[in-house]
Coordinates of C-alpha atoms in Angstrom, one line a residue:
X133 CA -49.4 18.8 -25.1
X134 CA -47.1 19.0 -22.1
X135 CA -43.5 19.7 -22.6
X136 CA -40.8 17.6 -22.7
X137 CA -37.2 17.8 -22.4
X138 CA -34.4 16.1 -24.2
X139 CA -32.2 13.2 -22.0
X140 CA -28.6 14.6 -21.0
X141 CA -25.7 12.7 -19.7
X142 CA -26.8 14.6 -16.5
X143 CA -30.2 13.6 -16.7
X144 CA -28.5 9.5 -16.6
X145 CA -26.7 10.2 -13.5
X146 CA -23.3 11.5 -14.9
X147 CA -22.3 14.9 -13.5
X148 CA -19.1 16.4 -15.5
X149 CA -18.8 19.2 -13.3
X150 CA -18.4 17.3 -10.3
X151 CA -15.4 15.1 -12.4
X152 CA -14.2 18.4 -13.2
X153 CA -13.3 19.6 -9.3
X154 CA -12.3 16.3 -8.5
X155 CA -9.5 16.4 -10.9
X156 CA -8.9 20.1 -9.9
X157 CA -8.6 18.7 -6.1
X158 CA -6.4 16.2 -6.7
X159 CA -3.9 18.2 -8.6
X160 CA -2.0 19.3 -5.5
X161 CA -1.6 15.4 -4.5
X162 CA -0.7 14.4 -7.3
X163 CA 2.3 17.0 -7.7
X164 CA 3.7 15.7 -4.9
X165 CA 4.7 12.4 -6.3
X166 CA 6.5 14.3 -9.7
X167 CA 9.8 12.8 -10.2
X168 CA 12.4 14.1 -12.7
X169 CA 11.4 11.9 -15.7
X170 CA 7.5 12.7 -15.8
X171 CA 6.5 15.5 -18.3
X172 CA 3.1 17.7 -18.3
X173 CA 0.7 17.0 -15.3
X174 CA -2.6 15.2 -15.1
X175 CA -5.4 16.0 -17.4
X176 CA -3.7 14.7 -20.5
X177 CA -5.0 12.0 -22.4
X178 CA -1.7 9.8 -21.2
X179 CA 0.9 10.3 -18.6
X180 CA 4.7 11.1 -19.9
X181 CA 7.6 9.2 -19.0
X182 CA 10.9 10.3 -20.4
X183 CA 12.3 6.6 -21.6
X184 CA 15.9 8.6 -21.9
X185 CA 16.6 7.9 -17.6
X186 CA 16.9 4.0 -18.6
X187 CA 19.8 5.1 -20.6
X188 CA 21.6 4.4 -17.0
X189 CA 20.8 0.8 -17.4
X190 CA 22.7 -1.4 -19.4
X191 CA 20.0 -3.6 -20.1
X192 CA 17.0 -2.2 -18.6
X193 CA 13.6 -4.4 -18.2
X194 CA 10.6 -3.3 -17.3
X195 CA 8.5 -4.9 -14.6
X196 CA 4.6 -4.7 -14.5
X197 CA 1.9 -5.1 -12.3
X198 CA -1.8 -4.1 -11.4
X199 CA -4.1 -4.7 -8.6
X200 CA -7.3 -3.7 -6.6
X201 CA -7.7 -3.4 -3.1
X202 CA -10.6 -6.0 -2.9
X203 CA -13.5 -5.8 -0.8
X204 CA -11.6 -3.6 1.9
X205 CA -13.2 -0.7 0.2
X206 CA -16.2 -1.6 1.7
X207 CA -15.2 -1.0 4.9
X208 CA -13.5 2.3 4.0
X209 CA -17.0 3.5 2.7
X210 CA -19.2 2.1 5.7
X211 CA -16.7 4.5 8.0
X212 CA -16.7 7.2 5.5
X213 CA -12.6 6.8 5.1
X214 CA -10.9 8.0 2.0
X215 CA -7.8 8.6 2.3
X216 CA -5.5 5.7 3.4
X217 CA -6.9 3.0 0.6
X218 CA -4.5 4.1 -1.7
X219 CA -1.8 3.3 0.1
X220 CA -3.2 -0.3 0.2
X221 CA -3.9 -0.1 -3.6
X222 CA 0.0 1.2 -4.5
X223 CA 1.5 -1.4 -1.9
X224 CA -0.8 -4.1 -3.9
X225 CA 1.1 -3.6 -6.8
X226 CA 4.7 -1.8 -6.6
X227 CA 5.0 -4.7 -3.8
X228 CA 4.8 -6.9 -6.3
X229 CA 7.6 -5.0 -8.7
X230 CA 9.8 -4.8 -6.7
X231 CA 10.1 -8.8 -6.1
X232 CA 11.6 -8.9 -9.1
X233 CA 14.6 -6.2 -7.8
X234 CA 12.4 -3.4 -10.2
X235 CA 12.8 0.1 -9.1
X236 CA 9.4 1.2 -9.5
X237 CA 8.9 4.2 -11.9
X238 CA 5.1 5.3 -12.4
X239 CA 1.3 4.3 -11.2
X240 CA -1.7 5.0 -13.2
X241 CA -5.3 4.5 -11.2
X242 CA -8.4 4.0 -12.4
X243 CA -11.4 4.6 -9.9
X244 CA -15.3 3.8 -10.5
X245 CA -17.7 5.1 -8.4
X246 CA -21.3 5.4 -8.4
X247 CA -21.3 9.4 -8.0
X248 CA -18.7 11.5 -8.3
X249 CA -18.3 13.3 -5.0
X250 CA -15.3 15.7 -5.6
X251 CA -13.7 15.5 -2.1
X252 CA -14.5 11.6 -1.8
X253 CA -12.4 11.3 -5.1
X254 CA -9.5 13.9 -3.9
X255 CA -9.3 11.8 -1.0
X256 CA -8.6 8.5 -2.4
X257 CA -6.1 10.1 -5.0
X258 CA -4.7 11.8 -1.9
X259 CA -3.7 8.6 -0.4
X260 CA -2.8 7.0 -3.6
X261 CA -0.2 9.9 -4.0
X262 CA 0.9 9.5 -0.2
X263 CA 1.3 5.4 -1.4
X264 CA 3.1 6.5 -4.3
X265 CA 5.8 8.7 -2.5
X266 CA 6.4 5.6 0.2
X267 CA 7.2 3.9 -2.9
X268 CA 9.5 6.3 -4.4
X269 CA 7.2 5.9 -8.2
X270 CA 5.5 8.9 -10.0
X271 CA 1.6 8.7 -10.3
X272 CA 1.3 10.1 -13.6
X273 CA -2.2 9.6 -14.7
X274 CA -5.5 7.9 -14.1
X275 CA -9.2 7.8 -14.7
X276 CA -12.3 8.5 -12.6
X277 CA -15.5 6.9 -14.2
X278 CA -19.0 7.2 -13.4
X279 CA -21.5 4.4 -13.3
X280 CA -24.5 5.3 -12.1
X281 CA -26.9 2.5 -11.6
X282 CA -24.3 0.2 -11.5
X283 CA -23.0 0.7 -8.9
X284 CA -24.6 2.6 -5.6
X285 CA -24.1 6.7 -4.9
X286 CA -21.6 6.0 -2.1
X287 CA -20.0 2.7 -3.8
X288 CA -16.5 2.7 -5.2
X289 CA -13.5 0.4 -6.2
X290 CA -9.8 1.5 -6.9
X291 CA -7.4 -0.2 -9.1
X292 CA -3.9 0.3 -10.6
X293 CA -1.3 -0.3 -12.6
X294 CA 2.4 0.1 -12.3
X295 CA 5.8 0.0 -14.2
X296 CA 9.7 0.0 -12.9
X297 CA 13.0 -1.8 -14.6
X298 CA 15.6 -3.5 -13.5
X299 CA 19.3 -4.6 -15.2
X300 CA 18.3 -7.6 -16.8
X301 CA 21.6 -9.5 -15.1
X302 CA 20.2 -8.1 -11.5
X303 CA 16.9 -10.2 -11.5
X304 CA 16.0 -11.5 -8.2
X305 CA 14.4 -15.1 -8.6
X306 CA 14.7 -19.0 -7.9
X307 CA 17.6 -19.5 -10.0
X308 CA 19.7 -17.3 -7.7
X309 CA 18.6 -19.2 -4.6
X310 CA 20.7 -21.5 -2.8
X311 CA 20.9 -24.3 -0.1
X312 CA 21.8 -22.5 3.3
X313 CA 20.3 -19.3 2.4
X314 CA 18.4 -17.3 4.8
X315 CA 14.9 -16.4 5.1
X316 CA 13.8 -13.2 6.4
X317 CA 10.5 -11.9 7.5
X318 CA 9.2 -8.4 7.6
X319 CA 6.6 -7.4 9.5
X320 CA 3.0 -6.8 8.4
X321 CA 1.4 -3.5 9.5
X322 CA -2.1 -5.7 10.1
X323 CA -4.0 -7.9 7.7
X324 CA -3.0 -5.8 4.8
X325 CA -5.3 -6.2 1.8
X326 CA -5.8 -9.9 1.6
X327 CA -8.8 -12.3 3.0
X328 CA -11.2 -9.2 3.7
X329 CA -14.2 -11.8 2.3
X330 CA -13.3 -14.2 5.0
X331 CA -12.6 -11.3 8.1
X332 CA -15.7 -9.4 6.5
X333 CA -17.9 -12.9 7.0
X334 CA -16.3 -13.8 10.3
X335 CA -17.0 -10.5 11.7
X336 CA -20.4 -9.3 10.3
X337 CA -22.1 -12.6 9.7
X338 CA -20.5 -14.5 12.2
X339 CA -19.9 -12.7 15.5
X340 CA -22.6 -9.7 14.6
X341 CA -20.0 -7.1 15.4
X342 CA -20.2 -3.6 14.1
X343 CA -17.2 -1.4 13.0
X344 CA -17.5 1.1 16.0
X345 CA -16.9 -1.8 18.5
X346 CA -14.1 -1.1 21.0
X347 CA -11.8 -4.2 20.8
X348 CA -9.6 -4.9 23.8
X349 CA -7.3 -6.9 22.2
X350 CA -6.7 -4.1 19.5
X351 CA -6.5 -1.5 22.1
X352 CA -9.2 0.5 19.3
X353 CA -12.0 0.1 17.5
X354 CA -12.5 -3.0 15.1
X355 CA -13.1 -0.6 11.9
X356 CA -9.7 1.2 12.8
X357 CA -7.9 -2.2 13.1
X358 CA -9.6 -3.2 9.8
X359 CA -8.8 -0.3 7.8
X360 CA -4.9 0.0 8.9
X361 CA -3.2 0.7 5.7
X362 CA -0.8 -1.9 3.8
X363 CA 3.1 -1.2 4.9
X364 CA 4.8 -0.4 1.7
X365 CA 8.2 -2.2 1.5
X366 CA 9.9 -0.9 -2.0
X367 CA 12.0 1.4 -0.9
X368 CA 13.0 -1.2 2.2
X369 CA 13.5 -3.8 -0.5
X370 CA 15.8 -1.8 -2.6
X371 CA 17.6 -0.6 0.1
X372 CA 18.4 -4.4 0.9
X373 CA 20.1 -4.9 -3.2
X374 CA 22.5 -2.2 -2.6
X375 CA 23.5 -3.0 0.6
X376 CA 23.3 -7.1 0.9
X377 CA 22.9 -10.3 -1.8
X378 CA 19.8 -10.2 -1.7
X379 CA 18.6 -13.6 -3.9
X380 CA 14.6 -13.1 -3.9
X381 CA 11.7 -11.5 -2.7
X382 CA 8.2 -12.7 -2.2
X383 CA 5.4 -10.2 -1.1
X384 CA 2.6 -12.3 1.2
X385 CA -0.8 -11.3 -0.6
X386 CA -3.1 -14.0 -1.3
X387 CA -2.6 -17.2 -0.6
X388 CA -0.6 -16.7 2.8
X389 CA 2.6 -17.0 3.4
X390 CA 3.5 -20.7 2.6
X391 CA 1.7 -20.3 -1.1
X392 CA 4.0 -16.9 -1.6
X393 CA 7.5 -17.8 -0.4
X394 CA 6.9 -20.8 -2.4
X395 CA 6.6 -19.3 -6.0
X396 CA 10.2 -18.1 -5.8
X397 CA 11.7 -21.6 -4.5
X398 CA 13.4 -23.6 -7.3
X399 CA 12.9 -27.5 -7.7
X400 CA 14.9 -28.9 -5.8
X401 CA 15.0 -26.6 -2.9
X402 CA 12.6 -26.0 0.2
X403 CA 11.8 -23.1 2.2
X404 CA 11.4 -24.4 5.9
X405 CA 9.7 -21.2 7.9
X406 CA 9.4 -21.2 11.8
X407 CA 6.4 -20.6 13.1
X408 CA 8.2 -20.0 17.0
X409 CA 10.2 -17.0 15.4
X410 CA 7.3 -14.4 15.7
X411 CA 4.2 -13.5 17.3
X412 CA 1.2 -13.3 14.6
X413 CA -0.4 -9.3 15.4
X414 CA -3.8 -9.8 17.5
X415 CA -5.8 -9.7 14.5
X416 CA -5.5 -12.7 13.7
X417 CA -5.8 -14.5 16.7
X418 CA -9.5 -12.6 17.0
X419 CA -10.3 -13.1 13.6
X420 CA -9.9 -17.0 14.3
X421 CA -11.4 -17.3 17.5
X422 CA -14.6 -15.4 16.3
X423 CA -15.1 -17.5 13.4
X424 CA -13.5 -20.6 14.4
X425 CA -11.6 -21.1 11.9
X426 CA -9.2 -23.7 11.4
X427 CA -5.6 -22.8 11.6
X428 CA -4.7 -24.0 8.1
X429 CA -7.7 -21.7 6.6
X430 CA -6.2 -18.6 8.1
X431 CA -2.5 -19.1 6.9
X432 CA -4.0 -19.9 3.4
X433 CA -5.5 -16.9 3.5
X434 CA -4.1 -14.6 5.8
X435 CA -0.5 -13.1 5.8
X436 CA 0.0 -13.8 9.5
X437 CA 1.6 -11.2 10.1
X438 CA 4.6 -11.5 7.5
X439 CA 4.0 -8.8 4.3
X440 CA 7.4 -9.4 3.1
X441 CA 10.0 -11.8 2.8
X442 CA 13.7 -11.7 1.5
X443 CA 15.9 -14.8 0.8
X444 CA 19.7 -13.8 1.2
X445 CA 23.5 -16.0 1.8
X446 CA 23.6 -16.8 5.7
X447 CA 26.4 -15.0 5.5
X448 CA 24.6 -11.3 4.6
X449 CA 21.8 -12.0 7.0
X450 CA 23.0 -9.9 9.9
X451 CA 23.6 -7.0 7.5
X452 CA 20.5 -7.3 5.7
X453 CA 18.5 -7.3 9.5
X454 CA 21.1 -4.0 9.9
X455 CA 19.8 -2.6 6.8
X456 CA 16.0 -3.2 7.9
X457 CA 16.5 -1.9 11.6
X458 CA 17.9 1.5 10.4
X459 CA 15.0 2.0 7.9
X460 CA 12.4 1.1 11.0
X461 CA 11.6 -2.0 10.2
X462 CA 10.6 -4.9 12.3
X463 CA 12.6 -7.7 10.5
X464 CA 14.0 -11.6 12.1
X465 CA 15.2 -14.3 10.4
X466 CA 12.6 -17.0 10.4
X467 CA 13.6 -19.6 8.4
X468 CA 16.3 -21.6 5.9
X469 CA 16.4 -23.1 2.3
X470 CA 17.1 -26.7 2.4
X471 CA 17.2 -29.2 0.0
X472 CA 13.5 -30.7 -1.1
X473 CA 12.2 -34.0 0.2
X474 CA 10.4 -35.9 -1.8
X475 CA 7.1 -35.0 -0.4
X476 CA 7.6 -31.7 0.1
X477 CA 5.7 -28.1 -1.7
X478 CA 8.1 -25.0 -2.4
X479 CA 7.8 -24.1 1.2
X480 CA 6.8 -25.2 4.8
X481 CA 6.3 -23.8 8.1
X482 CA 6.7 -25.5 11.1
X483 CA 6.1 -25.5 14.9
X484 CA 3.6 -23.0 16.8
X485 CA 3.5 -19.5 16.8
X486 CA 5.8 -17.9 19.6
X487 CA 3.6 -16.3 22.9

């Protein structure tokens, strides 16, 4: 009879070992982001987070958010890229804390993959660590699973999941917005991590490029554009409570900008945003022109080249643009609350785009 030998998780396609040096890779990154509060290092079965450093608040609140980085991990895997989709995948969600005025605290990942490839997996974490430190928050734990035959040997997807806290009587929100306050834009570093199924059909399916194409409007090659990290703004956006009155936030994700500026607008009130104020980044012009697509189908699902918007008094605008310009970032005041027609959504943008 011939011989036979037993199945073994190896056998299936799940190679321990190779989990084992990607965890031993990603050690040094992940020291990097350690702040004060976080106890033990990775490889326990949770992350610690000594609860005693909200004793500062009075009434702390924790904020929470998770995220993916959507189908812009393709692209990172087509050009065999690793290490800058975590900073997407932190901005994705300590971008969203920090709406709320939340200092953010911790991360935890969770990245699937077809085969572990130890260096592919330090990489990622690498960048996720590199995100985390932008955002001032500890990444104290995560998980790297295996699926083979679900997924392909080079395949991948990232996701996480973050916490921070804010006094409960310094929540930013509609009910501390105001007629007269100003709107003010941030910059976007590139198309961020929003509307990849629409730039990946444009550009594949549509206009037969491939990622090594030298783009002259981008001055670099279309994978290069594509792949330019998200611009984490928490650090910019705290910065702005302790120095101005700052009333709300809204990150531009998906849905563009008009959908996200308007879910902090209170009834009542209006958001009127000004097109002529700024110059959308080249991207998106190309992305557009490629694919023809209409105008309103790109600011639906585009950010247009605004990641970030605070709502302050018109009378702390010129110190919150202060506050921006000395921390590097690109910042103008492109818009106004005003009372709400009777036809009118949360917010509005008007006019064309400045040349």
């Amino acid at each position: 009879m011939p011989e036979t030998t037993g199945a073994s998780y190896a056998s299936a396609g799940v190679d321990i070992e190779a989990g084992d040096r990607a965890v031993e890779l990603m050690k040094e990154w992940v020291k990097k982001t350690k702040r004060p509060e976080v106890l033990g290092g990775i490889g326990g079965f949770a992350g610690l987070f000594d609860a005693s450093a909200l004793k500062r608040f009075e009434r702390p609140l924790l904020a929470s958010a998770t995220d993916g980085v959507g189908t812009k991990v393709d692209l990172a895997r087509q050009l065999g890229v690793y290490d800058t989709i975590g900073h997407d995948l932190v901005a994705m969600v300590m971008d969203d804390i920090v709406v709320c005025g939340a200092e953010p605290l911790f991360m935890t990942d969770y990245i699937c993959v077809g085969k572990v490839h130890p260096e592919r997996v330090a990489a990622i974490v690498k960048g996720i660590a590199e995100g985390c430190v932008l955002a001032g928050c500890a990444l104290i734990g995560g998980e790297t699973a295996e699926h083979p035959g679900l997924l392909g040997p080079d395949d991948f997807d990232v996701a996480g999941a973050g916490t921070g806290a804010v006094e409960a009587d310094r929540v930013l929100g509609p009910d501390r917005i105001r007629k007269g306050d100003a709107v003010i834009a941030m910059a976007a570093s590139g198309l961020h991590s929003n509307g990849y199924s629409l730039v990946r059909h444009v550009v594949f399916d549509r206009a037969g490029w491939s990622l090594d194409r030298q783009v002259e409007e981008f001055g670099r090659t279309l994978g290069e554009e594509l792949l330019e990290p998200t611009k984490i703004y928490s650090l910019d956006c705290l910065a702005l409570t302790r120095t101005t009155d700052v009333h709300a936030f809204s990150h531009i994700t998906g849905g563009g900008l008009a959908a996200n500026l308007g879910r902090v607008i209170p009834d009542g009130l209006h958001a009127i945003v000004d097109r002529e104020t700024w110059t959308p980044g080249a991207v998106f012009d190309v992305v557009g022109k490629a694919g023809q697509v209409e105008r309103l189908e790109l600011e639906k699902t585009l950010n247009m080249g605004v990641g970030m918007m605070a709502i302050v008094p018109e009378e702390s605008a010129d110190a919150a643009l202060a506050t921006l310009a000395d921390r590097g970032v690109d910042a103008w005041i492109a818009g106004e609350i005003t009372e709400r027609g009777d036809h009118t959504d949360g917010a509005a943008l008007i006019g064309d785009y400045a040349k």
